[in-house]
Amino acid sequence: MSWQASLPVDEDGKLEILYSSGGLSKRDVESQTPDLKPSLHDEKIVEDEYGGAAPMRKYSALWWKMAWNDPETGMRRRILYSVLGFIFIGAWIGAMLGLVHSEVEYEQENGKVPRHRPGDIHGLNTPRSGYIDGTILLQGSLVHFDIEKRALMITWSGLYRRDVHDDPRPLGNQLDKDTLYPQGIEIFRDIGSYLGDVTFREWENGVLLDTNTSTISYRTDNVTAKPIGVIGAHMWDSFDTEITFTQRYTGNAWRQPLLGYPFDQWEGKIVFVANDRFISDLFTPPDSTAVFGLSGIVLADSTLNWRFNYEYKDECELSDTADWGIPDSLPKSCHLEVTLIGKRPPLLIFCAVAAVFVNWTCALFIFILTCEAIIMRRSYMLKGTDILSMCFTALFALPTIRSLLPGAPAYGAIIDLVGILPCTLIVASCAVCVSVAKLNKRHKAEKAE
């Protein structure tokens, strides 16, 4: 005598027993058949297409239906995954808010005015009757960084500070005589200056005297150079600069521009020379310039997907032993050298690393499923088109994640070679293996028929 049992599912989700017996009645078979009613705590048994027993797939439609209706564990599982979902959402929002707050703090730090120098206009050995001595700074507003040109656009304006402890005020305010320079202050770019002999007409109590005095002053080293802007006559005076950036570090591929995205660091330099037109108009010979020192810069605003800070070196800063009667004790040049440093913000780095992690997680998950189905010979996993469709979907979805990365360069960065290309190759190989396995399985089934 022999009998066979299979476990198809009826419309109510219950398992019914089909049998064929030799010499046994239905009652005998039912009395000798154990209770096969499925439970979440028992191993699920279903029959595969070859008639052999195979465990019910976890997380299948039948599994979810039984888990949902189970009075003992269903509610607890719903509460568990709901709590986990809220925890993930809260953690993500908290991380994003923290990273955004760090950007705000970074921008505020760039806007702090340097307070390490006493307040006087230095670099001029000339009287400035009618003007209040103080310090002049440049304020740069970040406009745009062009990755293709590797150039940063900045709009500059002037700030005035009477004393080192005072807050700066906009230059050229008609209602604030301390900040007003009617003739304007010329700004030159990427030139130097030198100490030279000049003769100027004396100025006293607002009256131009006929007396000439010889002295020394800093002058631009290129008389043909044209100023890139004039500030100080009006509050809206400004000028634009386009600063070219290059690599900041050598010998480190992860720091190389574009190649090391998102850990690349950039560097750009610019030199400013300021000329007081009021004083230079008193000088002879013609075309003379009265160069004085700028006391520093501050940065305002921010650029999307970039973080910039700065360093500067004031070559015109006078030492305590400086004496205008001894030229050798004075600086050789009078200019402000500014170094701008560009790098990716932590928010962007976090997104890029998360994308690589997701790519590798998906690729390894598909690789394990493929190995379980083919190498471990779990034939029920090859039924239908689930695993095959998942492979082909991931094959086109994973490279798309890369295009969503903020500020991503053209394809070819290290992140592509580490987190994009290998994952795509793994998924493509899995798709090919699954396709071959399914074709081979179909061929054997047709042969058996």
Tab-separated table of C-alpha atoms in Angstrom:
chain	number	residue	atom	x	y	z
A	1	MET	CA	0.000	0.000	0.000
A	2	SER	CA	1.121	3.448	-0.738
A	3	TRP	CA	-0.236	6.983	-0.510
A	4	GLN	CA	0.892	10.397	-1.454
A	5	ALA	CA	-0.033	13.716	0.110
A	6	SER	CA	0.393	17.201	-1.186
A	7	LEU	CA	-0.503	20.479	0.400
A	8	PRO	CA	-2.300	22.832	-1.996
A	9	VAL	CA	-3.972	25.857	-0.519
A	10	ASP	CA	-7.721	26.418	-0.844
A	11	GLU	CA	-9.501	29.741	-1.114
A	12	ASP	CA	-9.597	30.182	2.692
A	13	GLY	CA	-5.845	29.795	3.014
A	14	LYS	CA	-6.183	26.344	4.631
A	15	LEU	CA	-4.178	23.343	3.582
A	16	GLU	CA	-6.151	20.441	2.196
A	17	ILE	CA	-4.868	16.879	1.767
A	18	LEU	CA	-5.175	14.991	-1.490
A	19	TYR	CA	-4.453	11.334	-1.379
A	20	SER	CA	-4.565	8.099	-3.292
A	21	SER	CA	-4.473	4.872	-1.361
A	22	GLY	CA	-4.431	1.245	-2.078
A	23	GLY	CA	-6.791	-0.667	0.196
A	24	LEU	CA	-7.105	2.145	2.736
A	25	SER	CA	-10.219	4.142	3.274
A	26	LYS	CA	-10.282	7.892	3.580
A	27	ARG	CA	-10.929	7.560	7.289
A	28	ASP	CA	-7.882	5.274	7.675
A	29	VAL	CA	-5.672	7.681	5.827
A	30	GLU	CA	-6.945	10.649	7.827
A	31	SER	CA	-6.441	8.744	11.105
A	32	GLN	CA	-2.831	7.899	10.168
A	33	THR	CA	-2.024	11.367	8.804
A	34	PRO	CA	-0.519	13.820	11.305
A	35	ASP	CA	-2.013	17.252	11.726
A	36	LEU	CA	-0.310	19.267	9.002
A	37	LYS	CA	-2.048	22.547	9.794
A	38	PRO	CA	0.690	25.122	9.368
A	39	SER	CA	1.838	27.368	12.163
A	40	LEU	CA	4.326	30.195	12.294
A	41	HIS	CA	6.334	28.181	14.811
A	42	ASP	CA	6.504	25.032	12.656
A	43	GLU	CA	8.440	24.337	9.516
A	44	LYS	CA	6.271	24.935	6.454
A	45	ILE	CA	6.178	22.135	3.913
A	46	VAL	CA	5.074	22.527	0.347
A	47	GLU	CA	5.543	20.300	-2.656
A	48	ASP	CA	7.828	21.443	-5.448
A	49	GLU	CA	7.199	20.758	-9.105
A	50	TYR	CA	9.046	17.412	-8.967
A	51	GLY	CA	6.901	16.087	-6.126
A	52	GLY	CA	9.567	16.474	-3.438
A	53	ALA	CA	9.085	18.230	-0.111
A	54	ALA	CA	10.512	21.724	0.210
A	55	PRO	CA	10.219	24.277	2.983
A	56	MET	CA	7.799	27.118	2.468
A	57	ARG	CA	9.648	30.245	1.467
A	58	LYS	CA	9.882	32.737	4.265
A	59	TYR	CA	8.365	36.141	3.447
A	60	SER	CA	6.320	34.602	0.645
A	61	ALA	CA	2.691	35.618	0.123
A	62	LEU	CA	1.412	32.643	2.144
A	63	TRP	CA	3.896	33.337	4.939
A	64	TRP	CA	2.839	36.981	5.207
A	65	LYS	CA	-0.843	36.000	5.199
A	66	MET	CA	-0.354	33.543	8.050
A	67	ALA	CA	1.861	35.948	9.990
A	68	TRP	CA	-0.644	38.758	9.631
A	69	ASN	CA	-3.564	36.637	10.863
A	70	ASP	CA	-1.659	34.914	13.639
A	71	PRO	CA	-3.241	36.100	16.923
A	72	GLU	CA	-0.107	35.466	18.981
A	73	THR	CA	2.700	37.120	17.016
A	74	GLY	CA	0.986	39.263	14.382
A	75	MET	CA	0.398	42.351	16.534
A	76	ARG	CA	3.817	42.179	18.137
A	77	ARG	CA	5.519	42.045	14.767
A	78	ARG	CA	3.520	45.013	13.491
A	79	ILE	CA	4.506	47.046	16.510
A	80	LEU	CA	8.148	45.973	16.066
A	81	TYR	CA	8.513	46.997	12.437
A	82	SER	CA	6.544	50.207	13.051
A	83	VAL	CA	8.927	51.182	15.847
A	84	LEU	CA	11.944	50.310	13.699
A	85	GLY	CA	10.555	52.432	10.866
A	86	PHE	CA	10.041	55.444	13.133
A	87	ILE	CA	13.520	55.016	14.597
A	88	PHE	CA	15.067	55.003	11.126
A	89	ILE	CA	13.116	58.098	10.034
A	90	GLY	CA	14.002	59.943	13.243
A	91	ALA	CA	17.689	59.014	12.971
A	92	TRP	CA	17.830	60.132	9.337
A	93	ILE	CA	16.128	63.476	9.996
A	94	GLY	CA	18.346	64.066	13.040
A	95	ALA	CA	21.512	63.341	11.055
A	96	MET	CA	20.444	65.656	8.237
A	97	LEU	CA	19.575	68.499	10.612
A	98	GLY	CA	22.901	68.076	12.386
A	99	LEU	CA	24.849	68.227	9.118
A	100	VAL	CA	22.895	71.272	7.934
A	101	HIS	CA	23.558	73.003	11.248
A	102	SER	CA	27.276	72.369	10.834
A	103	GLU	CA	27.108	74.144	7.464
A	104	VAL	CA	25.520	77.186	9.112
A	105	GLU	CA	28.236	77.261	11.774
A	106	TYR	CA	30.912	76.969	9.103
A	107	GLU	CA	29.456	79.919	7.200
A	108	GLN	CA	29.338	82.007	10.368
A	109	GLU	CA	32.975	81.169	11.080
A	110	ASN	CA	33.970	82.419	7.613
A	111	GLY	CA	32.177	85.694	8.313
A	112	LYS	CA	34.119	86.485	11.484
A	113	VAL	CA	36.331	89.540	11.149
A	114	PRO	CA	40.014	89.042	12.060
A	115	ARG	CA	40.887	90.916	15.232
A	116	HIS	CA	44.595	90.291	15.598
A	117	ARG	CA	45.900	93.623	14.326
A	118	PRO	CA	45.701	97.219	15.674
A	119	GLY	CA	43.496	99.572	13.706
A	120	ASP	CA	45.575	101.764	11.425
A	121	ILE	CA	46.076	102.087	7.695
A	122	HIS	CA	49.643	101.003	7.128
A	123	GLY	CA	51.897	101.127	4.135
A	124	LEU	CA	51.559	104.886	3.597
A	125	ASN	CA	54.154	107.384	4.806
A	126	THR	CA	51.962	110.356	3.918
A	127	PRO	CA	49.590	112.648	5.804
A	128	ARG	CA	45.890	111.908	5.475
A	129	SER	CA	44.366	115.125	6.736
A	130	GLY	CA	40.597	115.024	6.757
A	131	TYR	CA	40.470	111.208	6.898
A	132	ILE	CA	40.058	108.953	9.922
A	133	ASP	CA	42.636	106.209	10.151
A	134	GLY	CA	41.359	102.663	10.469
A	135	THR	CA	41.495	99.362	8.636
A	136	ILE	CA	39.925	98.340	5.359
A	137	LEU	CA	38.872	94.781	4.608
A	138	LEU	CA	37.409	92.987	1.628
A	139	GLN	CA	34.187	91.056	1.972
A	140	GLY	CA	33.672	88.304	-0.592
A	141	SER	CA	30.262	86.870	-1.449
A	142	LEU	CA	30.504	83.383	-2.919
A	143	VAL	CA	28.550	83.248	-6.178
A	144	HIS	CA	29.269	80.034	-8.076
A	145	PHE	CA	31.889	77.329	-8.473
A	146	ASP	CA	32.222	75.924	-11.991
A	147	ILE	CA	33.633	72.403	-11.867
A	148	GLU	CA	34.335	72.278	-15.598
A	149	LYS	CA	36.336	75.524	-15.549
A	150	ARG	CA	37.615	74.865	-12.024
A	151	ALA	CA	36.858	78.497	-11.239
A	152	LEU	CA	35.157	80.205	-8.310
A	153	MET	CA	33.209	83.412	-8.883
A	154	ILE	CA	33.279	85.886	-5.968
A	155	THR	CA	31.817	89.380	-5.681
A	156	TRP	CA	33.911	91.661	-3.446
A	157	SER	CA	32.953	94.809	-1.570
A	158	GLY	CA	34.662	96.956	1.067
A	159	LEU	CA	34.392	97.095	4.849
A	160	TYR	CA	35.763	99.709	7.239
A	161	ARG	CA	36.721	99.265	10.883
A	162	ARG	CA	37.905	102.120	13.035
A	163	ASP	CA	39.367	100.002	15.809
A	164	VAL	CA	40.293	96.384	16.263
A	165	HIS	CA	37.412	95.870	18.686
A	166	ASP	CA	34.781	97.534	16.499
A	167	ASP	CA	32.426	95.761	14.166
A	168	PRO	CA	33.064	96.510	10.479
A	169	ARG	CA	30.844	98.917	8.585
A	170	PRO	CA	30.152	99.028	4.839
A	171	LEU	CA	32.612	101.183	2.942
A	172	GLY	CA	31.340	104.236	1.064
A	173	ASN	CA	28.415	105.209	3.300
A	174	GLN	CA	27.516	108.826	2.468
A	175	LEU	CA	26.204	109.322	6.018
A	176	ASP	CA	29.331	107.936	7.656
A	177	LYS	CA	32.347	110.082	6.801
A	178	ASP	CA	34.756	107.562	8.341
A	179	THR	CA	33.862	105.079	5.617
A	180	LEU	CA	33.728	107.514	2.701
A	181	TYR	CA	36.509	107.778	0.131
A	182	PRO	CA	35.167	110.136	-2.559
A	183	GLN	CA	38.038	109.499	-4.978
A	184	GLY	CA	37.743	105.769	-4.357
A	185	ILE	CA	40.195	102.999	-3.607
A	186	GLU	CA	41.568	101.111	-6.595
A	187	ILE	CA	41.996	97.351	-6.283
A	188	PHE	CA	44.590	95.591	-8.439
A	189	ARG	CA	44.836	91.855	-8.910
A	190	ASP	CA	47.882	89.572	-9.062
A	191	ILE	CA	50.560	92.247	-9.089
A	192	GLY	CA	53.159	93.279	-6.523
A	193	SER	CA	54.476	96.537	-5.162
A	194	TYR	CA	57.803	98.027	-4.171
A	195	LEU	CA	59.194	100.913	-2.163
A	196	GLY	CA	59.972	103.899	-4.340
A	197	ASP	CA	60.819	107.579	-4.008
A	198	VAL	CA	57.967	109.973	-4.661
A	199	THR	CA	57.278	113.679	-4.320
A	200	PHE	CA	53.883	114.923	-3.209
A	201	ARG	CA	52.220	118.248	-2.593
A	202	GLU	CA	51.421	118.800	1.046
A	203	TRP	CA	47.848	118.914	2.212
A	204	GLU	CA	46.826	120.745	5.374
A	205	ASN	CA	43.372	121.503	6.782
A	206	GLY	CA	41.732	120.791	3.494
A	207	VAL	CA	44.033	123.134	1.579
A	208	LEU	CA	46.524	122.010	-1.057
A	209	LEU	CA	49.848	123.758	-0.431
A	210	ASP	CA	52.510	124.662	-2.937
A	211	THR	CA	55.170	122.901	-0.886
A	212	ASN	CA	56.533	119.643	-2.275
A	213	THR	CA	57.927	116.955	-0.033
A	214	SER	CA	60.005	113.948	-0.963
A	215	THR	CA	59.333	110.632	0.728
A	216	ILE	CA	59.066	106.934	0.030
A	217	SER	CA	55.917	104.922	-0.529
A	218	TYR	CA	54.823	101.627	-1.950
A	219	ARG	CA	54.005	101.683	-5.635
A	220	THR	CA	52.647	99.039	-7.977
A	221	ASP	CA	55.324	97.188	-9.910
A	222	ASN	CA	53.317	97.332	-13.150
A	223	VAL	CA	52.349	100.834	-14.262
A	224	THR	CA	50.306	99.440	-17.166
A	225	ALA	CA	48.091	97.318	-14.921
A	226	LYS	CA	44.463	98.378	-14.767
A	227	PRO	CA	42.452	98.137	-11.547
A	228	ILE	CA	39.779	95.453	-11.472
A	229	GLY	CA	37.516	97.594	-9.322
A	230	VAL	CA	37.080	100.788	-7.347
A	231	ILE	CA	35.455	100.791	-3.917
A	232	GLY	CA	34.841	103.321	-1.167
A	233	ALA	CA	32.955	106.029	-3.062
A	234	HIS	CA	29.533	104.353	-2.752
A	235	MET	CA	28.060	101.573	-0.625
A	236	TRP	CA	27.206	99.572	-3.725
A	237	ASP	CA	30.730	99.605	-5.139
A	238	SER	CA	31.882	96.061	-5.871
A	239	PHE	CA	33.885	93.996	-8.334
A	240	ASP	CA	33.936	90.371	-9.462
A	241	THR	CA	36.812	87.919	-9.625
A	242	GLU	CA	37.098	84.465	-11.133
A	243	ILE	CA	39.688	82.443	-9.230
A	244	THR	CA	41.133	79.306	-10.797
A	245	PHE	CA	41.514	76.288	-8.524
A	246	THR	CA	44.026	73.455	-8.632
A	247	GLN	CA	44.796	70.434	-6.460
A	248	ARG	CA	45.700	71.172	-2.865
A	249	TYR	CA	47.593	67.960	-2.128
A	250	THR	CA	49.922	65.913	-4.308
A	251	GLY	CA	50.637	62.222	-3.974
A	252	ASN	CA	47.200	61.384	-2.553
A	253	ALA	CA	44.676	60.092	-5.076
A	254	TRP	CA	41.748	60.508	-2.670
A	255	ARG	CA	42.488	64.253	-2.449
A	256	GLN	CA	42.818	64.851	-6.178
A	257	PRO	CA	40.206	67.177	-7.744
A	258	LEU	CA	37.248	65.222	-9.157
A	259	LEU	CA	39.167	61.926	-9.115
A	260	GLY	CA	38.933	61.687	-5.328
A	261	TYR	CA	35.249	62.682	-5.085
A	262	PRO	CA	33.849	63.217	-2.445
A	263	PHE	CA	37.113	63.621	-0.499
A	264	ASP	CA	38.846	65.887	-3.032
A	265	GLN	CA	40.269	69.232	-1.928
A	266	TRP	CA	40.947	72.277	-4.097
A	267	GLU	CA	43.020	75.406	-3.709
A	268	GLY	CA	42.976	78.808	-5.384
A	269	LYS	CA	45.140	81.886	-4.868
A	270	ILE	CA	44.698	85.595	-5.536
A	271	VAL	CA	46.730	88.692	-4.651
A	272	PHE	CA	45.172	92.090	-3.937
A	273	VAL	CA	46.907	95.463	-4.000
A	274	ALA	CA	45.038	98.602	-2.858
A	275	ASN	CA	45.789	102.125	-4.051
A	276	ASP	CA	44.475	105.309	-2.429
A	277	ARG	CA	43.555	107.549	-5.358
A	278	PHE	CA	43.357	110.653	-3.152
A	279	ILE	CA	47.008	110.319	-2.161
A	280	SER	CA	48.287	109.122	-5.537
A	281	ASP	CA	46.829	112.200	-7.216
A	282	LEU	CA	49.218	114.276	-5.096
A	283	PHE	CA	52.238	112.305	-6.215
A	284	THR	CA	54.700	113.126	-8.922
A	285	PRO	CA	55.860	111.737	-11.312
A	286	PRO	CA	52.577	110.866	-13.086
A	287	ASP	CA	51.095	107.380	-12.879
A	288	SER	CA	52.355	107.016	-9.328
A	289	THR	CA	50.347	104.889	-6.931
A	290	ALA	CA	49.935	105.088	-3.168
A	291	VAL	CA	49.695	101.475	-2.102
A	292	PHE	CA	48.483	100.665	1.401
A	293	GLY	CA	47.699	97.424	3.160
A	294	LEU	CA	44.367	95.656	3.389
A	295	SER	CA	43.848	94.145	6.820
A	296	GLY	CA	42.176	90.914	5.683
A	297	ILE	CA	39.074	89.374	4.144
A	298	VAL	CA	35.827	87.787	5.255
A	299	LEU	CA	33.561	85.465	3.277
A	300	ALA	CA	29.787	85.534	3.113
A	301	ASP	CA	27.113	83.243	1.667
A	302	SER	CA	27.734	79.680	0.574
A	303	THR	CA	27.739	77.551	-2.556
A	304	LEU	CA	25.689	74.405	-3.070
A	305	ASN	CA	27.636	71.171	-2.483
A	306	TRP	CA	30.836	73.052	-1.647
A	307	ARG	CA	32.530	74.383	1.448
A	308	PHE	CA	35.123	77.149	1.156
A	309	ASN	CA	37.373	78.674	3.752
A	310	TYR	CA	40.389	80.902	3.447
A	311	GLU	CA	43.838	81.812	4.639
A	312	TYR	CA	45.567	85.102	3.989
A	313	LYS	CA	49.010	86.595	4.402
A	314	ASP	CA	49.484	90.325	4.718
A	315	GLU	CA	52.883	91.131	3.264
A	316	CYS	CA	52.380	94.791	4.178
A	317	GLU	CA	52.092	94.282	7.922
A	318	LEU	CA	54.626	96.479	9.703
A	319	SER	CA	56.732	95.033	12.482
A	320	ASP	CA	57.351	96.771	15.792
A	321	THR	CA	60.846	97.750	14.622
A	322	ALA	CA	59.677	99.233	11.312
A	323	ASP	CA	60.985	102.745	10.675
A	324	TRP	CA	60.127	104.778	7.594
A	325	GLY	CA	63.524	106.402	7.872
A	326	ILE	CA	65.152	102.991	7.434
A	327	PRO	CA	63.800	101.374	4.248
A	328	ASP	CA	65.491	98.066	5.023
A	329	SER	CA	63.269	97.672	8.100
A	330	LEU	CA	60.127	97.797	5.959
A	331	PRO	CA	58.488	94.920	4.062
A	332	LYS	CA	59.730	94.454	0.518
A	333	SER	CA	56.193	94.456	-0.879
A	334	CYS	CA	52.756	95.548	0.235
A	335	HIS	CA	49.969	93.215	-0.861
A	336	LEU	CA	47.403	90.782	0.524
A	337	GLU	CA	47.812	87.169	-0.580
A	338	VAL	CA	44.629	85.128	-0.192
A	339	THR	CA	44.415	81.327	-0.382
A	340	LEU	CA	40.955	79.813	-0.800
A	341	ILE	CA	40.419	76.158	0.094
A	342	GLY	CA	37.492	74.204	-1.323
A	343	LYS	CA	36.201	70.828	-0.201
A	344	ARG	CA	32.968	68.874	-0.064
A	345	PRO	CA	30.695	69.389	2.960
A	346	PRO	CA	30.044	66.511	5.389
A	347	LEU	CA	26.456	66.262	4.156
A	348	LEU	CA	27.627	65.411	0.638
A	349	ILE	CA	30.257	62.962	1.897
A	350	PHE	CA	27.605	61.196	3.960
A	351	CYS	CA	25.310	60.850	0.941
A	352	ALA	CA	28.107	59.501	-1.269
A	353	VAL	CA	29.243	56.924	1.301
A	354	ALA	CA	25.617	55.885	1.901
A	355	ALA	CA	25.123	55.346	-1.841
A	356	VAL	CA	28.196	53.096	-2.017
A	357	PHE	CA	26.968	51.141	1.007
A	358	VAL	CA	23.533	50.630	-0.574
A	359	ASN	CA	25.097	49.527	-3.857
A	360	TRP	CA	27.295	46.926	-2.200
A	361	THR	CA	24.476	45.689	0.046
A	362	CYS	CA	22.158	45.113	-2.916
A	363	ALA	CA	24.882	43.492	-5.011
A	364	LEU	CA	25.931	41.091	-2.236
A	365	PHE	CA	22.306	40.214	-1.447
A	366	ILE	CA	21.654	39.296	-5.082
A	367	PHE	CA	24.934	37.370	-5.212
A	368	ILE	CA	23.950	35.299	-2.139
A	369	LEU	CA	20.492	34.548	-3.542
A	370	THR	CA	22.049	33.428	-6.820
A	371	CYS	CA	24.509	31.151	-5.051
A	372	GLU	CA	21.738	29.661	-2.890
A	373	ALA	CA	19.609	28.955	-5.942
A	374	ILE	CA	22.319	27.548	-8.221
A	375	ILE	CA	25.174	26.232	-6.109
A	376	MET	CA	23.038	25.010	-3.204
A	377	ARG	CA	20.529	23.644	-5.739
A	378	ARG	CA	17.408	25.174	-4.209
A	379	SER	CA	15.288	24.636	-7.277
A	380	TYR	CA	12.170	26.205	-5.810
A	381	MET	CA	13.959	29.574	-5.862
A	382	LEU	CA	14.188	29.346	-9.652
A	383	LYS	CA	10.444	28.920	-10.074
A	384	GLY	CA	8.816	31.901	-11.674
A	385	THR	CA	10.694	35.015	-12.630
A	386	ASP	CA	11.261	36.565	-9.190
A	387	ILE	CA	15.014	36.244	-8.915
A	388	LEU	CA	15.598	36.898	-12.605
A	389	SER	CA	13.517	40.075	-12.624
A	390	MET	CA	15.271	41.246	-9.470
A	391	CYS	CA	18.668	40.811	-11.122
A	392	PHE	CA	17.720	42.756	-14.231
A	393	THR	CA	16.004	45.481	-12.211
A	394	ALA	CA	19.081	45.966	-10.037
A	395	LEU	CA	21.281	45.934	-13.118
A	396	PHE	CA	19.702	49.194	-14.287
A	397	ALA	CA	18.792	50.641	-10.877
A	398	LEU	CA	22.198	50.556	-9.182
A	399	PRO	CA	24.000	52.778	-11.724
A	400	THR	CA	21.098	55.229	-11.446
A	401	ILE	CA	21.887	55.777	-7.764
A	402	ARG	CA	25.197	57.276	-8.810
A	403	SER	CA	23.486	59.955	-10.903
A	404	LEU	CA	21.583	61.081	-7.777
A	405	LEU	CA	24.776	61.942	-5.892
A	406	PRO	CA	25.021	65.720	-5.286
A	407	GLY	CA	27.850	67.433	-7.134
A	408	ALA	CA	29.053	64.209	-8.746
A	409	PRO	CA	31.689	64.615	-11.489
A	410	ALA	CA	31.779	62.765	-14.783
A	411	TYR	CA	32.108	58.985	-14.628
A	412	GLY	CA	35.615	57.777	-13.817
A	413	ALA	CA	36.184	58.888	-10.214
A	414	ILE	CA	37.564	56.485	-7.633
A	415	ILE	CA	34.111	56.079	-6.134
A	416	ASP	CA	32.934	54.629	-9.468
A	417	LEU	CA	35.738	52.068	-9.485
A	418	VAL	CA	35.113	51.119	-5.846
A	419	GLY	CA	31.364	51.305	-5.393
A	420	ILE	CA	29.635	51.422	-8.788
A	421	LEU	CA	31.439	49.363	-11.430
A	422	PRO	CA	32.133	46.191	-9.346
A	423	CYS	CA	28.532	46.093	-8.082
A	424	THR	CA	27.225	46.367	-11.625
A	425	LEU	CA	29.513	43.544	-12.763
A	426	ILE	CA	28.386	41.316	-9.882
A	427	VAL	CA	24.685	41.869	-10.632
A	428	ALA	CA	25.228	41.349	-14.372
A	429	SER	CA	27.045	38.066	-13.706
A	430	CYS	CA	24.220	36.910	-11.423
A	431	ALA	CA	21.636	37.738	-14.093
A	432	VAL	CA	23.534	35.656	-16.645
A	433	CYS	CA	23.905	32.699	-14.254
A	434	VAL	CA	20.226	32.730	-13.312
A	435	SER	CA	19.192	32.907	-16.968
A	436	VAL	CA	21.394	29.934	-17.853
A	437	ALA	CA	20.112	27.945	-14.859
A	438	LYS	CA	16.476	28.558	-15.774
A	439	LEU	CA	17.080	27.589	-19.405
A	440	ASN	CA	18.890	24.446	-18.320
A	441	LYS	CA	16.054	23.581	-15.937
A	442	ARG	CA	13.471	24.030	-18.688
A	443	HIS	CA	15.553	21.887	-21.051
A	444	LYS	CA	15.654	19.033	-18.516
A	445	ALA	CA	11.904	19.279	-17.924
A	446	GLU	CA	11.182	19.125	-21.636
A	447	LYS	CA	13.547	16.165	-21.977
A	448	ALA	CA	11.787	14.351	-19.156
A	449	GLU	CA	8.461	14.768	-20.893
